[in-house]
mmCIF file of N, CA and C in Angstrom:
data_model
loop_
_atom_site.group_PDB
_atom_site.id
_atom_site.type_symbol
_atom_site.label_atom_id
_atom_site.label_comp_id
_atom_site.label_asym_id
_atom_site.label_seq_id
_atom_site.Cartn_x
_atom_site.Cartn_y
_atom_site.Cartn_z
ATOM 1 N N MET A 806 20.715 4.669 0.416
ATOM 2 C CA MET A 806 19.742 5.235 -0.570
ATOM 3 C C MET A 806 19.092 4.034 -1.798
ATOM 4 N N GLN A 807 20.191 3.145 -1.926
ATOM 5 C CA GLN A 807 19.752 2.097 -2.869
ATOM 6 C C GLN A 807 18.756 1.395 -2.310
ATOM 7 N N VAL A 808 18.847 1.042 -0.991
ATOM 8 C CA VAL A 808 17.770 0.070 -0.355
ATOM 9 C C VAL A 808 16.577 0.616 -0.451
ATOM 10 N N ASN A 809 16.461 2.135 -0.113
ATOM 11 C CA ASN A 809 15.054 2.690 0.094
ATOM 12 C C ASN A 809 14.559 2.353 -1.400
ATOM 13 N N CYS A 810 15.363 2.733 -2.254
ATOM 14 C CA CYS A 810 14.878 2.831 -3.759
ATOM 15 C C CYS A 810 14.165 1.266 -4.072
ATOM 16 N N SER A 811 15.024 0.461 -3.758
ATOM 17 C CA SER A 811 14.576 -1.070 -3.959
ATOM 18 C C SER A 811 13.389 -1.437 -3.183
ATOM 19 N N ILE A 812 13.245 -0.922 -1.953
ATOM 20 C CA ILE A 812 11.991 -1.247 -1.100
ATOM 21 C C ILE A 812 10.974 -0.368 -1.746
ATOM 22 N N ASN A 813 11.039 0.715 -2.127
ATOM 23 C CA ASN A 813 10.004 1.528 -2.790
ATOM 24 C C ASN A 813 9.399 0.629 -4.229
ATOM 25 N N HIS A 814 10.445 0.418 -4.872
ATOM 26 C CA HIS A 814 10.284 -0.159 -6.467
ATOM 27 C C HIS A 814 9.275 -1.322 -5.772
ATOM 28 N N THR A 815 9.530 -2.404 -4.948
ATOM 29 C CA THR A 815 9.184 -3.613 -4.566
ATOM 30 C C THR A 815 7.781 -3.122 -4.180
ATOM 31 N N LEU A 816 7.196 -2.125 -3.295
ATOM 32 C CA LEU A 816 6.098 -1.878 -2.709
ATOM 33 C C LEU A 816 5.274 -1.354 -3.832
ATOM 34 N N ASN A 817 5.936 -0.517 -4.714
ATOM 35 C CA ASN A 817 4.924 -0.327 -5.803
ATOM 36 C C ASN A 817 4.485 -1.235 -6.850
ATOM 37 N N GLU A 818 5.224 -2.048 -7.148
ATOM 38 C CA GLU A 818 4.924 -3.350 -7.905
ATOM 39 C C GLU A 818 3.568 -4.072 -7.375
ATOM 40 N N ILE A 819 3.574 -4.551 -6.192
ATOM 41 C CA ILE A 819 2.476 -5.295 -5.705
ATOM 42 C C ILE A 819 2.337 -5.280 -4.231
ATOM 43 N N ILE A 820 1.446 -5.105 -3.403
ATOM 44 C CA ILE A 820 1.282 -5.153 -1.723
ATOM 45 C C ILE A 820 -0.044 -5.607 -1.662
ATOM 46 N N SER A 821 -0.156 -6.576 -0.680
ATOM 47 C CA SER A 821 -1.614 -7.155 -0.522
ATOM 48 C C SER A 821 -2.158 -6.045 0.341
ATOM 49 N N ASP A 822 -3.456 -6.102 0.721
ATOM 50 C CA ASP A 822 -4.181 -5.690 1.622
ATOM 51 C C ASP A 822 -3.805 -6.208 2.938
ATOM 52 N N ASP A 823 -3.421 -6.969 3.121
ATOM 53 C CA ASP A 823 -2.888 -7.483 4.375
ATOM 54 C C ASP A 823 -1.694 -6.910 4.988
ATOM 55 N N GLU A 824 -0.912 -6.844 3.833
ATOM 56 C CA GLU A 824 0.413 -5.813 4.436
ATOM 57 C C GLU A 824 0.261 -4.490 4.372
ATOM 58 N N LEU A 825 -0.739 -3.898 4.003
ATOM 59 C CA LEU A 825 -1.237 -2.407 4.008
ATOM 60 C C LEU A 825 -2.098 -2.365 5.471
ATOM 61 N N ARG A 826 -2.507 -3.275 5.741
ATOM 62 C CA ARG A 826 -3.209 -3.474 7.050
ATOM 63 C C ARG A 826 -1.976 -3.199 8.303
ATOM 64 N N VAL A 827 -0.820 -3.938 7.857
ATOM 65 C CA VAL A 827 0.091 -3.914 8.898
ATOM 66 C C VAL A 827 0.890 -2.534 8.914
ATOM 67 N N LEU A 828 1.052 -2.104 7.697
ATOM 68 C CA LEU A 828 1.559 -0.707 7.828
ATOM 69 C C LEU A 828 0.803 0.501 8.417
ATOM 70 N N VAL A 829 -0.559 0.240 8.330
ATOM 71 C CA VAL A 829 -1.377 1.102 9.392
ATOM 72 C C VAL A 829 -1.518 0.761 10.670
ATOM 73 N N ARG A 830 -1.358 -0.396 11.094
ATOM 74 C CA ARG A 830 -0.846 -0.755 12.575
ATOM 75 C C ARG A 830 0.365 -0.213 13.003
ATOM 76 N N MET A 831 1.313 -0.134 12.175
ATOM 77 C CA MET A 831 2.538 0.542 12.418
ATOM 78 C C MET A 831 2.364 1.913 12.555
ATOM 79 N N MET A 832 1.860 2.541 11.852
ATOM 80 C CA MET A 832 1.473 4.045 11.901
ATOM 81 C C MET A 832 0.693 4.350 13.370
ATOM 82 N N ASP A 833 -0.379 3.602 13.604
ATOM 83 C CA ASP A 833 -0.928 3.541 14.824
ATOM 84 C C ASP A 833 -0.031 3.559 16.155
ATOM 85 N N ASN A 834 0.643 2.525 15.986
ATOM 86 C CA ASN A 834 1.599 2.231 16.958
ATOM 87 C C ASN A 834 3.035 3.402 17.222
ATOM 88 N N GLY A 835 2.971 4.130 16.470
ATOM 89 C CA GLY A 835 3.993 5.268 16.376
ATOM 90 C C GLY A 835 5.346 5.011 16.058
ATOM 91 N N PHE A 836 5.302 3.727 15.083
ATOM 92 C CA PHE A 836 6.560 3.264 14.512
ATOM 93 C C PHE A 836 7.198 4.618 13.448
ATOM 94 N N PHE A 837 6.461 4.948 13.037
ATOM 95 C CA PHE A 837 7.044 6.162 11.672
ATOM 96 C C PHE A 837 6.991 7.595 12.219
ATOM 97 N N GLY A 838 7.834 8.261 11.754
ATOM 98 C CA GLY A 838 7.817 9.568 12.316
ATOM 99 C C GLY A 838 6.838 10.760 11.624
ATOM 100 N N ALA A 839 6.548 11.887 12.264
ATOM 101 C CA ALA A 839 5.214 12.444 11.503
ATOM 102 C C ALA A 839 5.287 12.623 10.007
ATOM 103 N N HIS A 840 6.783 12.983 9.361
ATOM 104 C CA HIS A 840 6.813 13.167 7.975
ATOM 105 C C HIS A 840 6.559 11.739 7.298
ATOM 106 N N GLN A 841 7.229 10.439 8.003
ATOM 107 C CA GLN A 841 6.795 9.410 7.621
ATOM 108 C C GLN A 841 5.524 8.671 7.491
ATOM 109 N N ARG A 842 4.643 9.155 8.620
ATOM 110 C CA ARG A 842 3.399 8.912 8.790
ATOM 111 C C ARG A 842 2.647 9.391 7.524
ATOM 112 N N PHE A 843 3.135 10.594 7.200
ATOM 113 C CA PHE A 843 2.074 11.298 6.073
ATOM 114 C C PHE A 843 2.218 10.268 4.828
ATOM 115 N N PHE A 844 3.517 10.022 4.506
ATOM 116 C CA PHE A 844 3.889 9.463 3.363
ATOM 117 C C PHE A 844 3.262 8.094 3.446
ATOM 118 N N VAL A 845 3.462 7.357 4.365
ATOM 119 C CA VAL A 845 2.836 5.909 4.230
ATOM 120 C C VAL A 845 1.138 5.655 4.473
ATOM 121 N N GLY A 846 0.750 6.972 4.809
ATOM 122 C CA GLY A 846 -0.424 7.077 4.966
ATOM 123 C C GLY A 846 -0.953 7.363 3.516
ATOM 124 N N SER A 847 -0.552 8.064 2.867
ATOM 125 C CA SER A 847 -0.746 8.622 1.670
ATOM 126 C C SER A 847 -0.445 7.278 0.366
ATOM 127 N N PHE A 848 0.418 6.549 0.750
ATOM 128 C CA PHE A 848 0.988 5.336 0.137
ATOM 129 C C PHE A 848 -0.271 4.270 0.401
ATOM 130 N N VAL A 849 -0.680 3.932 1.590
ATOM 131 C CA VAL A 849 -1.526 3.071 1.956
ATOM 132 C C VAL A 849 -2.954 3.411 1.294
ATOM 133 N N SER A 850 -3.205 4.711 1.294
ATOM 134 C CA SER A 850 -4.623 5.158 0.698
ATOM 135 C C SER A 850 -4.504 4.690 -1.046
ATOM 136 N N ARG A 851 -3.670 5.306 -1.496
ATOM 137 C CA ARG A 851 -3.569 4.938 -2.976
ATOM 138 C C ARG A 851 -3.386 3.480 -3.150
ATOM 139 N N LYS A 852 -2.651 2.549 -2.693
ATOM 140 C CA LYS A 852 -2.363 1.308 -2.973
ATOM 141 C C LYS A 852 -3.769 0.648 -2.598
ATOM 142 N N SER A 853 -4.697 1.008 -1.554
ATOM 143 C CA SER A 853 -5.722 0.458 -1.092
ATOM 144 C C SER A 853 -6.925 0.595 -2.336
ATOM 145 N N ILE A 854 -6.895 1.777 -2.714
ATOM 146 C CA ILE A 854 -7.858 2.000 -3.819
ATOM 147 C C ILE A 854 -7.241 1.300 -5.397
ATOM 148 N N GLU A 855 -6.116 1.060 -5.544
ATOM 149 C CA GLU A 855 -5.469 0.804 -6.783
ATOM 150 C C GLU A 855 -5.898 -0.821 -6.296
ATOM 151 N N ASN A 856 -5.772 -1.510 -5.185
ATOM 152 C CA ASN A 856 -6.178 -2.891 -5.152
ATOM 153 C C ASN A 856 -7.473 -3.398 -5.358
ATOM 154 N N TYR A 857 -8.373 -2.316 -4.586
ATOM 155 C CA TYR A 857 -9.852 -2.364 -4.763
ATOM 156 C C TYR A 857 -10.199 -2.533 -6.307
ATOM 157 N N LEU A 858 -9.835 -1.467 -6.962
ATOM 158 C CA LEU A 858 -10.358 -1.517 -8.448
ATOM 159 C C LEU A 858 -9.738 -2.505 -9.449
ATOM 160 N N ASN A 859 -8.301 -2.978 -9.009
ATOM 161 C CA ASN A 859 -8.203 -4.347 -9.608
ATOM 162 C C ASN A 859 -8.711 -5.525 -9.309
ATOM 163 N N VAL A 860 -9.386 -5.775 -7.900
ATOM 164 C CA VAL A 860 -10.465 -6.558 -7.782
ATOM 165 C C VAL A 860 -11.763 -6.343 -8.564
ATOM 166 N N TYR A 861 -12.109 -5.245 -8.566
ATOM 167 C CA TYR A 861 -13.367 -4.912 -9.278
ATOM 168 C C TYR A 861 -13.475 -5.140 -10.567
ATOM 169 N N ALA A 862 -12.200 -4.814 -11.265
ATOM 170 C CA ALA A 862 -12.038 -5.073 -12.791
ATOM 171 C C ALA A 862 -11.830 -6.452 -13.042
ATOM 172 N N SER A 863 -11.182 -7.292 -12.079
ATOM 173 C CA SER A 863 -11.356 -8.850 -12.066
ATOM 174 C C SER A 863 -12.633 -9.560 -12.257
ATOM 175 N N ASN A 864 -13.286 -9.095 -11.149
ATOM 176 C CA ASN A 864 -14.681 -9.544 -11.079
ATOM 177 C C ASN A 864 -15.342 -9.195 -12.259
ATOM 178 N N THR A 865 -15.079 -8.075 -12.735
ATOM 179 C CA THR A 865 -16.185 -7.479 -13.619
ATOM 180 C C THR A 865 -16.129 -8.169 -15.304
ATOM 181 N N ASN A 866 -14.677 -8.668 -15.423
ATOM 182 C CA ASN A 866 -14.065 -9.484 -16.330
ATOM 183 C C ASN A 866 -14.606 -11.003 -16.252
ATOM 184 N N GLU A 867 -14.867 -11.217 -15.143
ATOM 185 C CA GLU A 867 -15.347 -12.527 -15.099
ATOM 186 C C GLU A 867 -16.504 -12.771 -15.131
ATOM 187 N N LEU A 868 -17.620 -11.782 -15.121
ATOM 188 C CA LEU A 868 -18.961 -11.816 -15.203
ATOM 189 C C LEU A 868 -19.248 -12.154 -16.715
ATOM 190 N N ASN A 869 -18.411 -11.186 -17.678
ATOM 191 C CA ASN A 869 -18.307 -11.184 -18.946
ATOM 192 C C ASN A 869 -18.059 -12.438 -19.560
#
């Protein structure tokens, strides 16, 4: 349990787009069970959007 909490905390802090792509490939290759695929897919979607918005905000701030 402690390991899972630690991993979740680390992933929620920062995860790169490349790392998200690896998770998607692992899902596509059947690495995760059905319930895990749903959770990982949701996580990847949320973090992808968050990463995109962070890059957009950074670029907007640089232009100002």
